């Protein structure tokens, strides 16, 4: 014996012409073993880039008309140049001038920068030409 609800449900499905929807299956990936994955081949080690010879790294001088060239010209004067003169020539602040003298002139160009303090208390920088 069938119940009334079952008969009416199938009767309605056939009357509308639609089949009842089938249940969807879960999309699940394939099962795998519970082990660590295999190791691949190691990549070749990167080679260190070729370094330029140390003599080529030293800057010969500054381009004509650049701020660096102007500073070098002032420093090569017999009495050197004061910090104020260097700041006025380049438009840089004091810490920028001192950093340029230390890093670029002293280290990169390899020139010996002499720093002296005058009787008036102003610092003077010079380079042996």
Short mmCIF file of C-alpha atoms in Angstrom, two decimals:
data_model
loop_
_atom_site.label_atom_id
_atom_site.label_comp_id
_atom_site.label_asym_id
_atom_site.label_seq_id
_atom_site.Cartn_x
_atom_site.Cartn_y
_atom_site.Cartn_z
CA UNK A 1 0.00 0.00 0.00
CA UNK A 2 1.34 3.43 -0.90
CA UNK A 3 0.66 6.63 0.89
CA UNK A 4 -1.25 9.51 -0.66
CA UNK A 5 1.73 11.89 -0.58
CA UNK A 6 3.86 9.53 -2.62
CA UNK A 7 1.18 9.08 -5.24
CA UNK A 8 0.53 12.79 -5.59
CA UNK A 9 4.30 13.60 -5.77
CA UNK A 10 4.90 11.25 -8.65
CA UNK A 11 1.68 12.33 -10.30
CA UNK A 12 2.77 15.97 -10.17
CA UNK A 13 6.24 15.17 -11.54
CA UNK A 14 4.80 13.28 -14.52
CA UNK A 15 2.12 15.93 -15.08
CA UNK A 16 4.69 18.75 -15.42
CA UNK A 17 6.97 16.60 -17.55
CA UNK A 18 10.01 17.11 -15.30
CA UNK A 19 11.96 14.41 -13.64
CA UNK A 20 12.84 14.88 -9.99
CA UNK A 21 16.35 16.32 -9.54
CA UNK A 22 19.07 13.82 -8.85
CA UNK A 23 21.28 14.49 -5.88
CA UNK A 24 24.68 15.98 -6.76
CA UNK A 25 27.82 14.04 -5.99
CA UNK A 26 30.56 15.77 -4.06
CA UNK A 27 33.55 16.71 -6.15
CA UNK A 28 36.43 15.20 -4.22
CA UNK A 29 39.98 14.66 -5.39
CA UNK A 30 41.55 11.28 -5.69
CA UNK A 31 42.75 9.76 -2.43
CA UNK A 32 46.48 9.58 -2.01
CA UNK A 33 48.84 7.82 0.31
CA UNK A 34 49.69 9.51 3.61
CA UNK A 35 53.41 9.96 2.90
CA UNK A 36 55.70 12.88 2.15
CA UNK A 37 55.97 13.89 -1.52
CA UNK A 38 58.99 12.79 -3.49
CA UNK A 39 61.90 15.19 -3.62
CA UNK A 40 62.72 16.66 -7.01
CA UNK A 41 66.15 17.19 -8.46
CA UNK A 42 68.05 20.06 -6.82
CA UNK A 43 68.41 23.20 -8.92
CA UNK A 44 71.91 24.12 -10.04
CA UNK A 45 73.59 26.61 -7.72
CA UNK A 46 73.74 30.20 -8.92
CA UNK A 47 77.18 31.41 -9.88
CA UNK A 48 78.49 34.62 -8.36
CA UNK A 49 78.55 37.53 -10.81
CA UNK A 50 81.93 38.58 -12.08
CA UNK A 51 83.38 41.51 -10.19
CA UNK A 52 85.07 44.43 -11.85
CA UNK A 53 88.74 44.89 -11.04
CA UNK A 54 89.30 47.21 -8.08
CA UNK A 55 91.20 49.72 -10.20
CA UNK A 56 88.17 50.14 -12.47
CA UNK A 57 85.86 50.88 -9.53
CA UNK A 58 87.74 54.03 -8.52
CA UNK A 59 86.27 57.13 -10.12
CA UNK A 60 88.83 59.14 -12.09
CA UNK A 61 87.04 62.39 -11.54
CA UNK A 62 83.77 64.16 -11.95
CA UNK A 63 82.13 65.32 -15.19
CA UNK A 64 82.82 68.88 -16.19
CA UNK A 65 80.35 71.36 -14.77
CA UNK A 66 78.87 68.97 -12.21
CA UNK A 67 78.60 69.78 -8.53
CA UNK A 68 81.22 67.16 -7.78
CA UNK A 69 83.66 68.86 -10.19
CA UNK A 70 82.98 72.23 -8.55
CA UNK A 71 83.64 70.78 -5.10
CA UNK A 72 86.89 69.15 -6.26
CA UNK A 73 88.08 72.43 -7.78
CA UNK A 74 87.42 74.23 -4.50
CA UNK A 75 89.12 71.52 -2.46
CA UNK A 76 92.25 71.59 -4.66
CA UNK A 77 92.88 75.27 -3.94
CA UNK A 78 95.99 75.86 -1.80
CA UNK A 79 93.92 77.01 1.20
CA UNK A 80 91.05 74.56 0.57
CA UNK A 81 87.39 75.48 1.05
CA UNK A 82 85.24 76.14 4.07
CA UNK A 83 82.04 74.26 4.73
CA UNK A 84 80.07 77.45 4.07
CA UNK A 85 81.68 77.90 0.63
CA UNK A 86 80.91 74.31 -0.33
CA UNK A 87 77.30 74.68 0.83
CA UNK A 88 76.87 77.91 -1.14
CA UNK A 89 78.38 76.41 -4.31
CA UNK A 90 76.25 73.26 -4.32
CA UNK A 91 73.10 74.41 -2.55
CA UNK A 92 73.40 71.40 -0.25
CA UNK A 93 72.97 71.29 3.50
CA UNK A 94 75.98 70.81 5.77
CA UNK A 95 75.35 67.10 6.42
CA UNK A 96 75.10 66.44 2.67
CA UNK A 97 78.43 68.16 1.98
CA UNK A 98 80.16 66.23 4.77
CA UNK A 99 78.64 62.95 3.51
CA UNK A 100 79.83 63.69 -0.02
CA UNK A 101 83.35 64.45 1.23
CA UNK A 102 83.47 61.26 3.26
CA UNK A 103 81.74 58.83 0.89
CA UNK A 104 82.39 60.00 -2.64
CA UNK A 105 85.62 61.97 -2.40
CA UNK A 106 87.22 59.98 0.41
CA UNK A 107 86.08 56.43 -0.26
CA UNK A 108 84.99 56.15 -3.90
CA UNK A 109 87.58 58.48 -5.42
CA UNK A 110 90.26 57.43 -2.95
CA UNK A 111 91.41 61.00 -2.24
CA UNK A 112 92.65 62.03 1.20
CA UNK A 113 90.48 64.83 2.53
CA UNK A 114 92.21 66.98 5.13
CA UNK A 115 90.00 68.77 7.65
CA UNK A 116 91.35 71.65 9.72
CA UNK A 117 89.69 74.05 12.10
CA UNK A 118 90.76 77.70 11.83
CA UNK A 119 91.16 80.24 14.61
CA UNK A 120 87.71 81.62 13.79
CA UNK A 121 86.23 78.16 14.50
CA UNK A 122 85.25 77.44 10.89
CA UNK A 123 86.17 74.08 9.41
CA UNK A 124 88.24 74.02 6.19
CA UNK A 125 88.52 71.00 3.90
CA UNK A 126 91.26 70.40 1.36
CA UNK A 127 92.62 67.70 -0.95
CA UNK A 128 96.22 67.26 -2.01
CA UNK A 129 96.33 67.84 -5.78
#
